[in-house]
Amino acid sequence: IAGITQAPTSQILAAGRRMTLRCTQDMRHNAMYWYRQDLGLGLRLIHYSNTAGTTGKGEVPDGYSVSRANTDDFPLTLASAVPSQTSVYFCASSRDRDSPLHFGNGTRLTVT
Amino acid sequence: LAKITQPISMDSYEGQEVNITCSHNNIATNDYITWYQQFPSQGPRFIIQGYKTKVTNEVASLFIPADRKSSTLSLPRVSLSDTAVYYCLVARNTNAGKSTFGDGTTLTVKP
């Protein structure tokens, strides 16, 4: 089934550790996104990529980095995790910048 | 970026029409509006998208007035399975990074 795969599904991480959240799509979409979702705050854009080889900062990029080496993969890295990064992280993709978003089922991350 | 306001929650009964309004007073000319539905432990799912006037698909309608400072998602004849959180997204068609989600409206459909 075509779609977005995120891994891991959930993770408990000690503060200060490095962590990479994986995201792969098989729809050949040009644009990809990372959002975090916190209770009562909706979804906030962390980083995005309009096309392979390019990335941009969203609303809350601090403490996170991304890369887009190819069309399918868009990993999100936390260089040194802090408790405020405890959240549910959603990866999304869209065919173009103005096309609807397709979301994965999220990674629940707890930083202790 | 547009500041977005949605009602926190709404209740309805099966078979009724539900209208959820999103306010986006400072929407820009190049911004479009999209609505998503989210169930627990799942990612949001696309419902409908529009730029102005009215758009209708098999599951919903989207009404956008001429000034585009608000939009209304209309769900006809809701069922229990429509109980979910509904998000309004305002995004710029020239820049994928220029987008803002509302905080979501929790719709509870009662029998």
CSV table of C-alpha atoms in Angstrom, one decimal:
chain,number,residue,atom,x,y,z
A,1,ILE,CA,0.0,0.0,0.0
A,2,ALA,CA,1.4,3.3,-1.1
A,3,GLY,CA,2.1,5.8,1.7
A,4,ILE,CA,4.5,7.1,4.3
A,5,THR,CA,6.4,4.9,6.7
A,6,GLN,CA,7.7,6.3,9.9
A,7,ALA,CA,10.1,4.6,12.3
A,8,PRO,CA,10.3,4.0,15.2
A,9,THR,CA,6.6,4.0,16.3
A,10,SER,CA,7.6,5.1,19.7
A,11,GLN,CA,10.8,5.8,21.6
A,12,ILE,CA,12.0,6.8,25.1
A,13,LEU,CA,15.2,8.7,24.9
A,14,ALA,CA,17.5,10.0,27.6
A,15,ALA,CA,18.2,13.8,27.5
A,16,GLY,CA,21.4,14.6,25.7
A,17,ARG,CA,21.2,11.6,23.3
A,18,ARG,CA,21.2,11.9,19.6
A,19,MET,CA,18.2,10.4,17.7
A,20,THR,CA,17.1,10.1,14.1
A,21,LEU,CA,13.5,9.7,13.2
A,22,ARG,CA,13.1,8.0,9.8
A,23,CYS,CA,10.5,8.8,7.1
A,24,THR,CA,10.1,7.1,3.8
A,25,GLN,CA,7.5,7.7,1.1
A,26,ASP,CA,6.7,5.6,-2.0
A,27,MET,CA,4.4,8.0,-3.8
A,28,ARG,CA,7.2,9.9,-5.6
A,29,HIS,CA,6.0,13.1,-4.0
A,30,ASN,CA,8.2,16.2,-4.5
A,31,ALA,CA,7.6,17.9,-1.1
A,32,MET,CA,8.1,16.4,2.4
A,33,TYR,CA,7.5,17.9,5.8
A,34,TRP,CA,8.1,17.2,9.5
A,35,TYR,CA,5.5,18.4,12.1
A,36,ARG,CA,5.4,18.0,15.8
A,37,GLN,CA,2.0,17.7,17.6
A,38,ASP,CA,1.7,18.7,21.2
A,39,LEU,CA,-1.5,18.5,23.3
A,40,GLY,CA,-3.6,21.6,22.7
A,41,LEU,CA,-1.1,23.1,20.2
A,42,GLY,CA,-2.1,21.5,17.0
A,43,LEU,CA,0.6,20.7,14.4
A,44,ARG,CA,3.7,22.9,14.1
A,45,LEU,CA,6.0,22.7,11.1
A,46,ILE,CA,9.6,21.9,12.0
A,47,HIS,CA,11.4,21.6,8.6
A,48,TYR,CA,10.3,21.0,5.0
A,49,SER,CA,11.7,20.1,1.6
A,50,ASN,CA,10.2,21.3,-1.6
A,51,THR,CA,12.2,18.8,-3.6
A,52,ALA,CA,15.2,16.4,-3.2
A,53,GLY,CA,18.4,18.3,-2.4
A,54,THR,CA,16.6,21.3,-0.8
A,55,THR,CA,15.4,21.9,2.8
A,56,GLY,CA,13.9,24.8,4.7
A,57,LYS,CA,13.0,25.9,8.2
A,58,GLY,CA,9.5,25.9,9.5
A,59,GLU,CA,8.0,27.4,12.6
A,60,VAL,CA,9.9,25.5,15.2
A,61,PRO,CA,13.3,24.4,13.7
A,62,ASP,CA,15.6,24.9,16.7
A,63,GLY,CA,17.2,21.6,17.9
A,64,TYR,CA,16.3,19.7,14.8
A,65,SER,CA,18.0,19.1,11.4
A,66,VAL,CA,16.9,17.3,8.2
A,67,SER,CA,18.4,16.1,5.0
A,68,ARG,CA,16.8,15.2,1.6
A,69,ALA,CA,19.4,13.2,-0.3
A,70,ASN,CA,16.7,11.5,-2.5
A,71,THR,CA,13.0,11.8,-3.3
A,72,ASP,CA,11.8,9.1,-0.9
A,73,ASP,CA,13.6,9.7,2.4
A,74,PHE,CA,13.4,12.6,4.8
A,75,PRO,CA,15.1,11.8,8.2
A,76,LEU,CA,14.8,14.2,11.2
A,77,THR,CA,17.6,14.3,13.6
A,78,LEU,CA,17.7,15.6,17.2
A,79,ALA,CA,21.4,16.3,17.8
A,80,SER,CA,21.0,16.5,21.6
A,81,ALA,CA,17.5,15.7,22.9
A,82,VAL,CA,15.9,17.8,25.6
A,83,PRO,CA,12.7,17.1,27.5
A,84,SER,CA,10.8,19.9,25.6
A,85,GLN,CA,11.2,17.8,22.5
A,86,THR,CA,8.8,15.2,24.0
A,87,SER,CA,6.0,15.1,21.4
A,88,VAL,CA,4.4,13.1,18.6
A,89,TYR,CA,6.3,13.7,15.3
A,90,PHE,CA,4.5,13.4,12.0
A,91,CYS,CA,6.1,13.1,8.6
A,92,ALA,CA,4.1,14.2,5.6
A,93,SER,CA,4.5,14.5,1.8
A,94,SER,CA,2.7,16.2,-1.0
A,95,ARG,CA,3.0,15.9,-4.8
A,96,ASP,CA,3.6,19.6,-5.1
A,97,ARG,CA,3.8,22.6,-2.7
A,98,ASP,CA,0.0,23.3,-3.1
A,99,SER,CA,-1.2,19.7,-3.1
A,100,PRO,CA,-2.8,18.0,-0.1
A,101,LEU,CA,-0.6,16.5,2.6
A,102,HIS,CA,-0.3,12.8,3.1
A,103,PHE,CA,0.7,11.9,6.7
A,104,GLY,CA,2.4,9.0,8.3
A,105,ASN,CA,1.1,7.5,11.6
A,106,GLY,CA,3.7,9.3,13.7
A,107,THR,CA,6.5,8.7,16.1
A,108,ARG,CA,5.8,9.2,19.8
A,109,LEU,CA,9.0,10.4,21.4
A,110,THR,CA,9.5,10.8,25.1
A,111,VAL,CA,12.7,12.5,26.3
A,112,THR,CA,13.5,11.9,30.0
B,1,LEU,CA,1.6,33.6,8.4
B,2,ALA,CA,-2.1,33.6,9.0
B,3,LYS,CA,-3.3,33.4,12.5
B,4,ILE,CA,-6.0,30.7,12.7
B,5,THR,CA,-8.8,30.3,15.2
B,6,GLN,CA,-11.1,27.3,15.4
B,7,PRO,CA,-13.7,26.3,18.1
B,8,ILE,CA,-12.1,23.9,20.6
B,9,SER,CA,-15.0,21.4,20.5
B,10,MET,CA,-18.4,20.7,19.1
B,11,ASP,CA,-21.2,18.2,19.7
B,12,SER,CA,-23.7,16.8,17.2
B,13,TYR,CA,-26.0,13.9,16.7
B,14,GLU,CA,-26.1,11.3,14.1
B,15,GLY,CA,-27.8,12.4,10.9
B,16,GLN,CA,-27.3,16.1,11.5
B,17,GLU,CA,-25.2,18.5,9.3
B,18,VAL,CA,-22.2,19.9,11.1
B,19,ASN,CA,-20.5,23.2,10.2
B,20,ILE,CA,-17.0,24.0,11.6
B,21,THR,CA,-15.7,27.5,11.0
B,22,CYS,CA,-12.1,28.6,10.9
B,23,SER,CA,-11.1,32.2,11.1
B,24,HIS,CA,-7.9,33.4,9.3
B,25,ASN,CA,-8.2,37.2,9.3
B,26,ASN,CA,-4.7,37.9,7.8
B,27,ILE,CA,-4.8,35.3,5.0
B,28,ALA,CA,-2.6,36.3,2.1
B,29,THR,CA,-3.5,36.4,-1.6
B,30,ASN,CA,-1.5,33.3,-2.4
B,31,ASP,CA,-2.8,31.2,0.6
B,32,TYR,CA,-5.2,28.3,0.2
B,33,ILE,CA,-7.3,26.5,2.8
B,34,THR,CA,-7.3,22.8,3.5
B,35,TRP,CA,-9.2,20.7,6.1
B,36,TYR,CA,-7.9,17.5,7.7
B,37,GLN,CA,-9.5,14.9,9.9
B,38,GLN,CA,-7.5,13.1,12.6
B,39,PHE,CA,-8.4,10.0,14.7
B,40,PRO,CA,-6.5,9.0,17.8
B,41,SER,CA,-3.0,7.4,17.1
B,42,GLN,CA,-3.2,8.3,13.4
B,43,GLY,CA,-1.9,11.0,11.2
B,44,PRO,CA,-4.3,13.6,9.8
B,45,ARG,CA,-6.2,12.7,6.7
B,46,PHE,CA,-7.1,15.1,3.9
B,47,ILE,CA,-10.8,16.1,3.6
B,48,ILE,CA,-11.1,19.0,1.2
B,49,GLN,CA,-9.2,22.0,-0.2
B,50,GLY,CA,-10.2,25.3,-1.6
B,51,TYR,CA,-9.1,28.9,-2.5
B,52,LYS,CA,-12.4,30.8,-2.8
B,53,THR,CA,-16.2,30.3,-3.1
B,54,LYS,CA,-17.5,26.7,-2.7
B,55,VAL,CA,-15.9,23.4,-3.2
B,56,THR,CA,-17.7,20.1,-2.8
B,57,ASN,CA,-16.5,16.5,-2.8
B,58,GLU,CA,-18.0,13.1,-1.9
B,59,VAL,CA,-17.6,13.7,1.9
B,60,ALA,CA,-17.7,17.4,2.6
B,61,SER,CA,-18.2,21.0,1.3
B,62,LEU,CA,-16.0,24.0,1.9
B,63,PHE,CA,-17.5,27.5,1.9
B,64,ILE,CA,-15.1,30.4,1.6
B,65,PRO,CA,-16.6,34.0,1.5
B,66,ALA,CA,-15.3,36.6,-0.9
B,67,ASP,CA,-13.0,38.3,1.7
B,68,ARG,CA,-11.5,34.8,2.5
B,69,LYS,CA,-11.1,35.7,6.2
B,70,SER,CA,-12.9,32.6,7.3
B,71,SER,CA,-13.9,29.2,5.9
B,72,THR,CA,-16.5,26.7,6.9
B,73,LEU,CA,-16.2,22.9,6.6
B,74,SER,CA,-19.7,21.3,6.2
B,75,LEU,CA,-20.2,17.6,6.9
B,76,PRO,CA,-23.6,16.4,5.8
B,77,ARG,CA,-25.4,13.8,7.9
B,78,VAL,CA,-22.6,12.9,10.3
B,79,SER,CA,-22.3,9.4,11.8
B,80,LEU,CA,-20.6,8.1,14.9
B,81,SER,CA,-17.5,7.4,12.8
B,82,ASP,CA,-17.1,11.1,12.1
B,83,THR,CA,-16.1,11.7,15.8
B,84,ALA,CA,-12.6,13.1,15.4
B,85,VAL,CA,-10.4,16.2,15.5
B,86,TYR,CA,-10.7,18.5,12.5
B,87,TYR,CA,-7.9,20.8,11.5
B,88,CYS,CA,-7.9,23.9,9.3
B,89,LEU,CA,-4.6,24.6,7.4
B,90,VAL,CA,-3.7,27.8,5.7
B,91,ALA,CA,-0.8,27.4,3.4
B,92,ARG,CA,1.0,29.4,0.7
B,93,ASN,CA,1.1,28.0,-2.8
B,94,THR,CA,4.5,29.5,-3.5
B,95,ASN,CA,6.3,28.4,-0.3
B,96,ALA,CA,5.8,25.0,1.4
B,97,GLY,CA,7.2,26.5,4.6
B,98,LYS,CA,4.6,29.2,4.9
B,99,SER,CA,1.8,27.2,6.5
B,100,THR,CA,-0.2,27.3,9.7
B,101,PHE,CA,-2.5,24.7,11.3
B,102,GLY,CA,-5.3,25.7,13.6
B,103,ASP,CA,-5.4,24.0,17.0
B,104,GLY,CA,-8.2,21.7,15.9
B,105,THR,CA,-11.9,21.2,16.7
B,106,THR,CA,-12.9,18.0,18.5
B,107,LEU,CA,-16.2,16.9,17.0
B,108,THR,CA,-18.2,14.4,19.1
B,109,VAL,CA,-21.1,12.7,17.3
B,110,LYS,CA,-23.7,11.2,19.7
B,111,PRO,CA,-26.3,8.6,18.9
